[in-house]
Amino acid sequence: MDRTQTPTRDASGVDAPWRPEAQLTVAWHALEADDVWPRLRVGAEGLDDDAAAARLAEAGPNSVGTDEPPSAWAVLLRQFTSPLIWILLVAAVVTVVIGEYVDTGVIAAVLVLNATIGFVQERKAEKSVQALMKLAAPKSTVRRGGRLVEVPSEEVVPGDVVMLESGVRVPADLRLVASTALEIDESLLTGESRPARKRVDPVDEEALAADRTSMAHMGSAVARGRGEGIVVTTGAQTELGQIAESIRAEEQPESPLTRRMHRFANIIALAVGGSALAALLLGLIVGEPIGEMFLTAVALAVAIVPEGLPIALTVAMALGVRRMARRRAIVRNLPAVETLGSTQVIGSDKTGTLTENRMTVTRLWTPDGSFAIRPQDATQGVPAIDRERVSPVGRDAASAALLTGVLTNESYLVTVDEDGAGPEPRGDPTEGALLMAAWRAGIEPEYVRGAHSVEAEQPFESALQYSASLRR
């Protein structure tokens, strides 16, 4: 089939418009790659801007439907959900009824202070989270009208042709139509620590998500190689979106602190009720007037309530949140700090959690000898290297080795700040280490890549144990 023309007619010859609901029951992983194009009404040149805009309006934004941030009123009301707060509210009402206005003022002050601390802390955390989400908004490279353009991942639509390369995060569920040594880290979905090798060939229709080698799923990351895929599902219809929906449907469990507070509140309620009732009965037995004994029982009940406990707990948790913030960890809800402190066992993958998944070239050996590559002096922003036999433009063995590490490489460098701390590598850790070694030696990767055009490339394959690049 000629994919240079977008198929737009059905078997009857009538224009067949694209409909998002028609794509949900298709087993894309089991189709031949050439059969995917006509089903999505797209050609190899990709969608044009008008078609993409129409599909975005029909299918909706490509997001997993994250919950809207709570309103200020919702955050404020959440400060009054503790059982101890309920007891204090009852006590405040009772003190007003019996005329103990000093106690009423004390209880009201505690309630206001407690709600203010919790409200301010949670609103600050929520604003920080929203700001981070805006900064982290990803983009994707797609083919639109025959041109490669970069668009926000939220605007990717079914039928978009997406380009994949090392370090790129997959923006939606894709049916792969081209693959060159493509490996994708799908640990987010499958739990497998090793990247999955991807191919264009279809797989069995009953294959599970982890076995669909012809698909690239939303949220996964390209570990190495290159590929090209057509977006088949977006947003909540993707594998990641369905997982997010199932998690959202689950009821949120109570934190350990909340459970203990409920138990403690029940104990206090029993103690207050029992003590007040005992005082009332004893007074009646000895002949005291029932009105006076009732007021005495109520006063005793109010005195038993620990007014200072809620504010003490809130202040303690707020201090914990501030300490976490100083360590660059944002805590949205105050009780989550206590939950973290109650954790006894943490199961985690090593790479990216206990280590940074980052490597560094520290020494280079050549036939002419060896030299050390020292870490960059971040305070000065100047590459630090032993340059005794190294020239960025020379033809000695060390320069040739560094140049080879740049040209036979699929990673790239990005500038993460404007403070002169230098770039950071993106892509495969090994290839990123080679780029940083060359940069520290004074070689600008993008400049030398532009100066040496590509004639042919062989990306790294585990079976070959090497990669190669033929440059002019």
Coordinates of N, CA, C and O in Angstrom, one line a residue, residues 276-333:
A276 N -18.7 12.6 83.6 CA -19.8 13.5 83.8 C -21.0 12.8 84.3 O -21.7 13.3 85.2
L277 N -21.3 11.6 83.8 CA -22.4 10.8 84.3 C -22.2 10.4 85.8 O -23.1 10.5 86.6
A278 N -21.0 10.0 86.1 CA -20.7 9.6 87.5 C -20.8 10.8 88.5 O -21.4 10.6 89.6
A279 N -20.3 11.9 88.0 CA -20.4 13.1 88.9 C -21.9 13.5 89.1 O -22.3 13.9 90.2
L280 N -22.7 13.4 88.0 CA -24.1 13.7 88.1 C -24.8 12.8 89.1 O -25.6 13.2 90.0
L281 N -24.6 11.5 89.0 CA -25.2 10.5 89.8 C -24.8 10.7 91.3 O -25.7 10.6 92.2
L282 N -23.5 10.9 91.5 CA -23.0 11.0 92.9 C -23.7 12.3 93.5 O -24.1 12.3 94.7
G283 N -23.8 13.4 92.8 CA -24.4 14.6 93.3 C -25.8 14.4 93.7 O -26.3 14.9 94.7
L284 N -26.5 13.6 92.8 CA -28.0 13.4 93.1 C -28.1 12.5 94.3 O -29.1 12.6 95.1
I285 N -27.2 11.5 94.4 CA -27.3 10.6 95.6 C -27.1 11.3 96.9 O -27.8 11.0 97.9
V286 N -26.2 12.3 97.0 CA -26.0 13.1 98.2 C -27.0 14.2 98.4 O -26.8 15.0 99.3
G287 N -27.9 14.3 97.4 CA -29.0 15.3 97.6 C -28.7 16.7 97.0 O -29.4 17.6 97.4
E288 N -27.8 16.8 96.1 CA -27.5 18.1 95.5 C -28.6 18.4 94.4 O -29.2 17.5 93.8
P289 N -28.9 19.7 94.2 CA -30.0 20.0 93.2 C -29.5 19.5 91.8 O -28.3 19.6 91.4
I290 N -30.5 19.0 91.0 CA -30.1 18.4 89.7 C -29.6 19.5 88.7 O -28.7 19.2 87.9
G291 N -30.1 20.8 88.8 CA -29.5 21.8 88.0 C -28.1 22.1 88.2 O -27.3 22.2 87.3
E292 N -27.7 22.2 89.5 CA -26.3 22.5 89.8 C -25.4 21.3 89.4 O -24.3 21.5 88.9
M293 N -25.9 20.1 89.6 CA -25.1 18.9 89.3 C -24.9 18.8 87.8 O -23.9 18.3 87.3
F294 N -25.9 19.2 87.0 CA -25.8 19.1 85.6 C -24.7 20.0 85.1 O -23.8 19.7 84.3
L295 N -24.7 21.3 85.6 CA -23.7 22.3 85.3 C -22.3 21.8 85.7 O -21.3 21.9 85.0
T296 N -22.2 21.1 86.9 CA -20.9 20.6 87.4 C -20.4 19.5 86.4 O -19.2 19.4 86.1
A297 N -21.4 18.6 86.0 CA -20.9 17.5 85.1 C -20.4 18.0 83.8 O -19.4 17.5 83.3
V298 N -21.1 19.0 83.3 CA -20.7 19.6 82.0 C -19.3 20.3 82.2 O -18.5 20.1 81.3
A299 N -19.1 21.0 83.2 CA -17.9 21.7 83.5 C -16.7 20.7 83.6 O -15.6 20.9 83.1
L300 N -17.0 19.6 84.2 CA -16.0 18.5 84.4 C -15.7 17.9 83.0 O -14.5 17.6 82.7
A301 N -16.7 17.7 82.2 CA -16.5 17.1 80.9 C -15.6 18.1 80.0 O -14.7 17.6 79.3
V302 N -15.9 19.4 80.1 CA -15.1 20.3 79.3 C -13.6 20.4 79.8 O -12.7 20.5 79.0
A303 N -13.5 20.2 81.1 CA -12.1 20.3 81.7 C -11.3 19.1 81.3 O -10.0 19.2 81.2
I304 N -11.9 17.9 81.1 CA -11.2 16.7 80.7 C -10.7 16.8 79.2 O -9.6 16.2 78.9
V305 N -11.4 17.5 78.4 CA -11.0 17.6 77.0 C -9.6 18.2 76.8 O -9.4 19.3 77.3
P306 N -8.6 17.6 76.2 CA -7.3 18.1 76.0 C -7.2 19.1 74.9 O -6.9 18.8 73.7
E307 N -7.5 20.4 75.2 CA -7.6 21.4 74.2 C -6.3 21.6 73.4 O -6.2 22.0 72.3
G308 N -5.2 21.4 74.1 CA -3.9 21.7 73.5 C -3.3 20.6 72.6 O -2.4 20.8 71.9
L309 N -4.0 19.4 72.7 CA -3.4 18.2 71.9 C -3.5 18.4 70.4 O -2.5 18.2 69.7
P310 N -4.6 18.9 69.9 CA -4.7 19.0 68.4 C -3.7 20.0 67.9 O -3.0 19.8 66.9
I311 N -3.5 21.2 68.6 CA -2.6 22.2 68.1 C -1.1 21.7 68.2 O -0.3 21.9 67.4
A312 N -0.9 20.9 69.3 CA 0.5 20.3 69.4 C 0.8 19.3 68.3 O 1.9 19.4 67.7
L313 N -0.2 18.5 67.9 CA 0.1 17.6 66.8 C 0.2 18.3 65.5 O 1.1 18.0 64.7
T314 N -0.6 19.3 65.3 CA -0.5 20.1 64.0 C 0.9 20.8 63.9 O 1.5 20.8 62.8
V315 N 1.3 21.4 65.0 CA 2.6 22.1 65.0 C 3.8 21.1 64.7 O 4.7 21.3 63.9
A316 N 3.7 19.9 65.4 CA 4.7 18.9 65.2 C 4.8 18.4 63.7 O 5.9 18.3 63.1
M317 N 3.6 18.2 63.1 CA 3.6 17.8 61.7 C 4.0 18.9 60.8 O 4.7 18.6 59.8
A318 N 3.7 20.1 61.1 CA 4.1 21.3 60.3 C 5.6 21.4 60.3 O 6.3 21.7 59.3
L319 N 6.2 21.2 61.4 CA 7.7 21.2 61.5 C 8.3 20.1 60.7 O 9.4 20.3 60.0
G320 N 7.7 18.9 60.7 CA 8.2 17.8 59.9 C 8.1 18.1 58.4 O 9.0 17.8 57.6
V321 N 7.0 18.8 58.0 CA 6.9 19.2 56.6 C 7.9 20.2 56.2 O 8.5 20.1 55.1
R322 N 8.3 21.1 57.1 CA 9.3 22.1 56.8 C 10.7 21.4 56.6 O 11.5 21.8 55.8
R323 N 10.9 20.4 57.5 CA 12.2 19.7 57.4 C 12.3 19.0 56.1 O 13.3 18.9 55.4
M324 N 11.2 18.4 55.6 CA 11.1 17.7 54.4 C 11.3 18.6 53.2 O 12.0 18.3 52.2
A325 N 10.7 19.8 53.3 CA 10.9 20.8 52.3 C 12.3 21.3 52.1 O 12.8 21.5 51.0
R326 N 13.1 21.4 53.2 CA 14.5 21.7 53.2 C 15.3 20.7 52.4 O 16.4 21.0 51.9
R327 N 14.8 19.4 52.4 CA 15.4 18.4 51.7 C 14.8 18.1 50.3 O 14.9 17.1 49.7
R328 N 14.0 19.1 49.8 CA 13.4 19.2 48.5 C 12.4 18.1 48.3 O 12.3 17.5 47.2
A329 N 11.6 17.8 49.3 CA 10.5 16.9 49.3 C 9.2 17.6 49.7 O 9.2 18.2 50.8
I330 N 8.3 17.7 48.8 CA 7.0 18.4 49.0 C 6.0 17.4 49.6 O 5.7 16.4 49.0
V331 N 5.4 17.8 50.7 CA 4.4 16.9 51.4 C 3.1 17.7 51.3 O 2.9 18.8 51.8
R332 N 2.1 17.1 50.6 CA 0.8 17.8 50.4 C 0.0 17.9 51.7 O -0.6 18.9 52.1
N333 N -0.2 16.7 52.3 CA -1.1 16.6 53.5 C -0.2 16.4 54.8 O 0.7 15.6 54.8

